[in-house]
Short mmCIF file of C-alpha atoms in Angstrom, two decimals:
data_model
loop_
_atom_site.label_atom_id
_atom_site.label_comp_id
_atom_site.label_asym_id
_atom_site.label_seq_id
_atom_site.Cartn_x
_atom_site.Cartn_y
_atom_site.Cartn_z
CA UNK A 53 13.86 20.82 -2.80
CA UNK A 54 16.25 18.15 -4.69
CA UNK A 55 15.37 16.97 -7.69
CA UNK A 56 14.99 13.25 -6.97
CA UNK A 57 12.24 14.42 -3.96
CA UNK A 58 10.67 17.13 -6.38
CA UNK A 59 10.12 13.97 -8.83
CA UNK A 60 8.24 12.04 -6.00
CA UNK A 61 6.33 14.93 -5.09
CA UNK A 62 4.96 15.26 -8.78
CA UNK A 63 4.26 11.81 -9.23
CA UNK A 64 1.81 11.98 -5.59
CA UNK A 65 0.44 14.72 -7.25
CA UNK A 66 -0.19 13.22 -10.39
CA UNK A 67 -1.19 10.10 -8.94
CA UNK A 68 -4.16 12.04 -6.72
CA UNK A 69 -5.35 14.16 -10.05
CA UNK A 70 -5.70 10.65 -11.31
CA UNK A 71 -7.74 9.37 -8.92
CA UNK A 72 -9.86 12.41 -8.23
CA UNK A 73 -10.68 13.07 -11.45
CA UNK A 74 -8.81 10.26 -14.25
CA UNK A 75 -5.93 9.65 -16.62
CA UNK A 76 -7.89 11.66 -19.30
CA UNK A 77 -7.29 14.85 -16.58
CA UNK A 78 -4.17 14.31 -16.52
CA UNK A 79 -1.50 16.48 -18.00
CA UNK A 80 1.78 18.64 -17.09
CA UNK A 81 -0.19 21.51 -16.63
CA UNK A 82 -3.02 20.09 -14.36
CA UNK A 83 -0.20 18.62 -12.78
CA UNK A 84 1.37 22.16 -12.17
CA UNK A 85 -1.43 23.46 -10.92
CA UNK A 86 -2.00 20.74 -8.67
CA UNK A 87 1.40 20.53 -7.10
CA UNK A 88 1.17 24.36 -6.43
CA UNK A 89 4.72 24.48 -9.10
CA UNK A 90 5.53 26.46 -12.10
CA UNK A 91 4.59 24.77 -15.53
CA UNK A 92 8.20 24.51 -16.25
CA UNK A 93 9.05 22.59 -13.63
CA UNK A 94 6.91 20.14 -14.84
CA UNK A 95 8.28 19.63 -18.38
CA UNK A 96 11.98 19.69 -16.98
CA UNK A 97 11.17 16.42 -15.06
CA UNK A 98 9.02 14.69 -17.61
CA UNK A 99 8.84 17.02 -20.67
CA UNK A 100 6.04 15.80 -22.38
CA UNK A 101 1.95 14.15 -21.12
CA UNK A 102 3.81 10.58 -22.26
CA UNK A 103 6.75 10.80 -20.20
CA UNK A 104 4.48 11.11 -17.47
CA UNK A 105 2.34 8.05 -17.97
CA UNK A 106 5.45 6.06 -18.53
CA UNK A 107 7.08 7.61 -15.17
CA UNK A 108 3.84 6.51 -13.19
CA UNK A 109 3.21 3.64 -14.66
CA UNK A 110 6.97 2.54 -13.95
CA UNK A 111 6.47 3.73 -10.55
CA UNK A 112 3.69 1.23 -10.22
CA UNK A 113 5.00 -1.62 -11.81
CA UNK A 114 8.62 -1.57 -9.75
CA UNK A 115 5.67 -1.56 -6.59
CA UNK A 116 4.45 -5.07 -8.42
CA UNK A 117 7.71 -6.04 -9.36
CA UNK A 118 9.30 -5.71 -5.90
CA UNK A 119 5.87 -7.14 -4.23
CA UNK A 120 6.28 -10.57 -6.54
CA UNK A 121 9.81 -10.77 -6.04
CA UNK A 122 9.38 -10.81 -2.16
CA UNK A 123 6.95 -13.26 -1.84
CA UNK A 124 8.81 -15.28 -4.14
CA UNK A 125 12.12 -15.38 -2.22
CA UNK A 126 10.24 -16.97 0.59
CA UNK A 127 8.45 -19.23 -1.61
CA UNK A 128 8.53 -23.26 -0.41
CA UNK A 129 9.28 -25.09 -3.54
CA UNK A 130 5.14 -26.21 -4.33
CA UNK A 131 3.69 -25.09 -7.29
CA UNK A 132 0.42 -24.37 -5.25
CA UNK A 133 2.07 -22.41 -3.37
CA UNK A 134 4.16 -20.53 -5.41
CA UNK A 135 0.90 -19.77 -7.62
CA UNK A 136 -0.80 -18.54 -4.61
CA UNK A 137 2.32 -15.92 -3.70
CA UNK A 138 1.58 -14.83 -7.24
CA UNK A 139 -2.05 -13.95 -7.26
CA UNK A 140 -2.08 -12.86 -3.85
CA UNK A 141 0.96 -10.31 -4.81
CA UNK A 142 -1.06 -9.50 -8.08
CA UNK A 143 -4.17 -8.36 -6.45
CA UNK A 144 -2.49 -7.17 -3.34
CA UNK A 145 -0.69 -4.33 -5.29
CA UNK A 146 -3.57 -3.84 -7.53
CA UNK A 147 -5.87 -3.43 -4.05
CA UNK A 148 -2.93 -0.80 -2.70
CA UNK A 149 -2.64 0.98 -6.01
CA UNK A 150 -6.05 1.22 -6.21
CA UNK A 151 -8.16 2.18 -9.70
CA UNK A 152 -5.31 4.25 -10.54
CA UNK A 153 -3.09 1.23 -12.25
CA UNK A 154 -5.80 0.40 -14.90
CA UNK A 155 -6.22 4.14 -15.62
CA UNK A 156 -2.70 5.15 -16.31
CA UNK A 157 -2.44 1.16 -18.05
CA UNK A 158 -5.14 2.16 -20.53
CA UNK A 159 -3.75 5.80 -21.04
CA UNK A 160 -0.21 4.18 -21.83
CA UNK A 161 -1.76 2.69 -25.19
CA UNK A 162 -2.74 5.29 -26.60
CA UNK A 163 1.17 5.89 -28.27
CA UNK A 164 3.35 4.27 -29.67
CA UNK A 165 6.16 5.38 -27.35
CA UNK A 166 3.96 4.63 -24.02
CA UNK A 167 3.09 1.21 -25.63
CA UNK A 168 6.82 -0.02 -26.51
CA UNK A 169 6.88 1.33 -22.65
CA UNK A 170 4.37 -0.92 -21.11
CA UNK A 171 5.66 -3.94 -22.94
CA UNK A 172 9.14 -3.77 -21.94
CA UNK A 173 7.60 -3.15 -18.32
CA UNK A 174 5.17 -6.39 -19.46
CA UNK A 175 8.21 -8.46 -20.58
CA UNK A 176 9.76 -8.02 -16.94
CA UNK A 177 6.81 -9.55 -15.22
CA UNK A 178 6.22 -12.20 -17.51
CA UNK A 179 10.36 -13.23 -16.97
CA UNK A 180 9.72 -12.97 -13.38
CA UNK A 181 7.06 -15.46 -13.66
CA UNK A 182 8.98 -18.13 -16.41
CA UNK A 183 11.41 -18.26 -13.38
CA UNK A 184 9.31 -19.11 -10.76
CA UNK A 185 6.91 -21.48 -12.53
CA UNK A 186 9.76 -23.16 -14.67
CA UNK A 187 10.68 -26.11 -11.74
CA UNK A 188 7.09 -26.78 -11.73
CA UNK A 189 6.49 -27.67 -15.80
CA UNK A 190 7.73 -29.86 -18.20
CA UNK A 191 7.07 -27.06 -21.16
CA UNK A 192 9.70 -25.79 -23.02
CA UNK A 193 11.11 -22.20 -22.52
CA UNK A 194 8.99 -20.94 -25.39
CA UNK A 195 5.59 -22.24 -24.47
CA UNK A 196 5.60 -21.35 -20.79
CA UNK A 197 6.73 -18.14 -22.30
CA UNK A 198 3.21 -18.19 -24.08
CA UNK A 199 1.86 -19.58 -21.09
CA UNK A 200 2.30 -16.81 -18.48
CA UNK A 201 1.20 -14.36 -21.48
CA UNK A 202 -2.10 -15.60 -21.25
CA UNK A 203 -2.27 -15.95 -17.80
CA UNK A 204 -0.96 -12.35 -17.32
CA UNK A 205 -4.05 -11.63 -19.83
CA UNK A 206 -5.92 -13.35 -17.91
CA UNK A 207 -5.34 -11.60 -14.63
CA UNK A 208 -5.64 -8.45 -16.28
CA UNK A 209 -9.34 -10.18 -16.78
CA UNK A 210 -10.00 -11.13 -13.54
CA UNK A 211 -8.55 -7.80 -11.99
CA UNK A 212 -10.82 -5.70 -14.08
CA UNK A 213 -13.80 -8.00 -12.57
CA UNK A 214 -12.78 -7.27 -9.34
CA UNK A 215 -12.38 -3.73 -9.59
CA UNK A 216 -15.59 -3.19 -10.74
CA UNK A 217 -17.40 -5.30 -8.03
CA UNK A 218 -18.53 -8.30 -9.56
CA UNK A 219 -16.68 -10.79 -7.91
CA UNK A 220 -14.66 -10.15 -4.44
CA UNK A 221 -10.85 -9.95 -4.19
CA UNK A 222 -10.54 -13.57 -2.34
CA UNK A 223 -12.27 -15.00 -5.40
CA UNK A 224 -10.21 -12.98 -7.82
CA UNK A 225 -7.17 -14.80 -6.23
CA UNK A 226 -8.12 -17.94 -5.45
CA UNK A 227 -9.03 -18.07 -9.27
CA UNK A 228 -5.98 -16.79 -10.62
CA UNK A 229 -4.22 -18.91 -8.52
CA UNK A 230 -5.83 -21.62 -10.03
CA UNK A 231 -5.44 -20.94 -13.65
CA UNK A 232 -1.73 -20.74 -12.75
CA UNK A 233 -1.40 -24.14 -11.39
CA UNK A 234 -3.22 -25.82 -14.13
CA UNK A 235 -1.95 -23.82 -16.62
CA UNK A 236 1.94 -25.17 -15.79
CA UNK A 237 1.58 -27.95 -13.80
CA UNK A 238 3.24 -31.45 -14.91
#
């Protein structure tokens, strides 16, 4: 099998030991074991538990990334509007990703490596949001900046809400949505 497909067939695996069982379960010899491959085939494609995290966690975020991007290209120029694409992308990936995103987000703090990881990955949304909420504000680079940190925070919030079944994914939107509109709006 090629490399590039062996890669994608590790990262199902690890992806299903993570939702069977959790990120804690997770390692490159559970991973082995569950892709039915030798443990060194493992550490050639991600050589160590953190490589891992950080490959499956970057698989999940391009999912995001490329979800918010494509409702944004065919985004009418509304704030409302282009809040709504936003949420609904948000919670639409985190609804196909399923519990797996928050488990392999928590897991990524626990380095230092994995950490720097997830910020950089962090930093990428939180551009991709300055962009599309800029036209719509009168703030300053800097404090929309600040401004889509917290309401990144606060989706985080919301998601973590909705994932555990207190409130249902329509409200989860419709009230990140929200926040987003009156958090930049003129």
């Amino acid at each position: 099998m090629p490399k590039d497909q062996r890669r994608e067939q590790l990262l199902d695996a690890a992806m299903a030991i993570v939702r069977e069982d959790g990120a804690d379960a997770l390692s490159l010899v559970t991973l082995a074991v569950k892709a039915g491959v030798s443990r060194p085939v493992t550490y050639d494609h991600f050589s160590t538990r953190a490589g891992l995290l950080v490959a499956l966690f970057q698989r999940l975020e391009d999912q995001y990334v490329q979800a918010l991007r494509n409702a944004l290209d065919v985004a009418p120029h509304e704030l409302g509007t282009t809040a709504d694409l936003m949420s609904r992308a948000y919670f639409n990936c985190l609804a196909d990703l399923g519990p797996e995103a928050p488990a392999i987000s928590a897991a990524l703090q626990g380095s230092e490596e994995m950490a720097l990881q997830q910020r950089a990955m962090v930093g990428e949304y939180i551009a991709i949001m300055c962009k599309a909420l800029q036209p719509f504000t009168d703030m300053d680079i800097a404090s929309l900046r600040l401004t889509c940190i917290g309401l990144l925070g606060a989706a985080e919030a919301i998601a973590r809400e909705q994932q555990e079944g207190r409130i249902p994914e329509a409200a989860a939107i419709a009230a990140f949505s929200s926040l987003i509109a009156r958090g930049v709006g003129r």
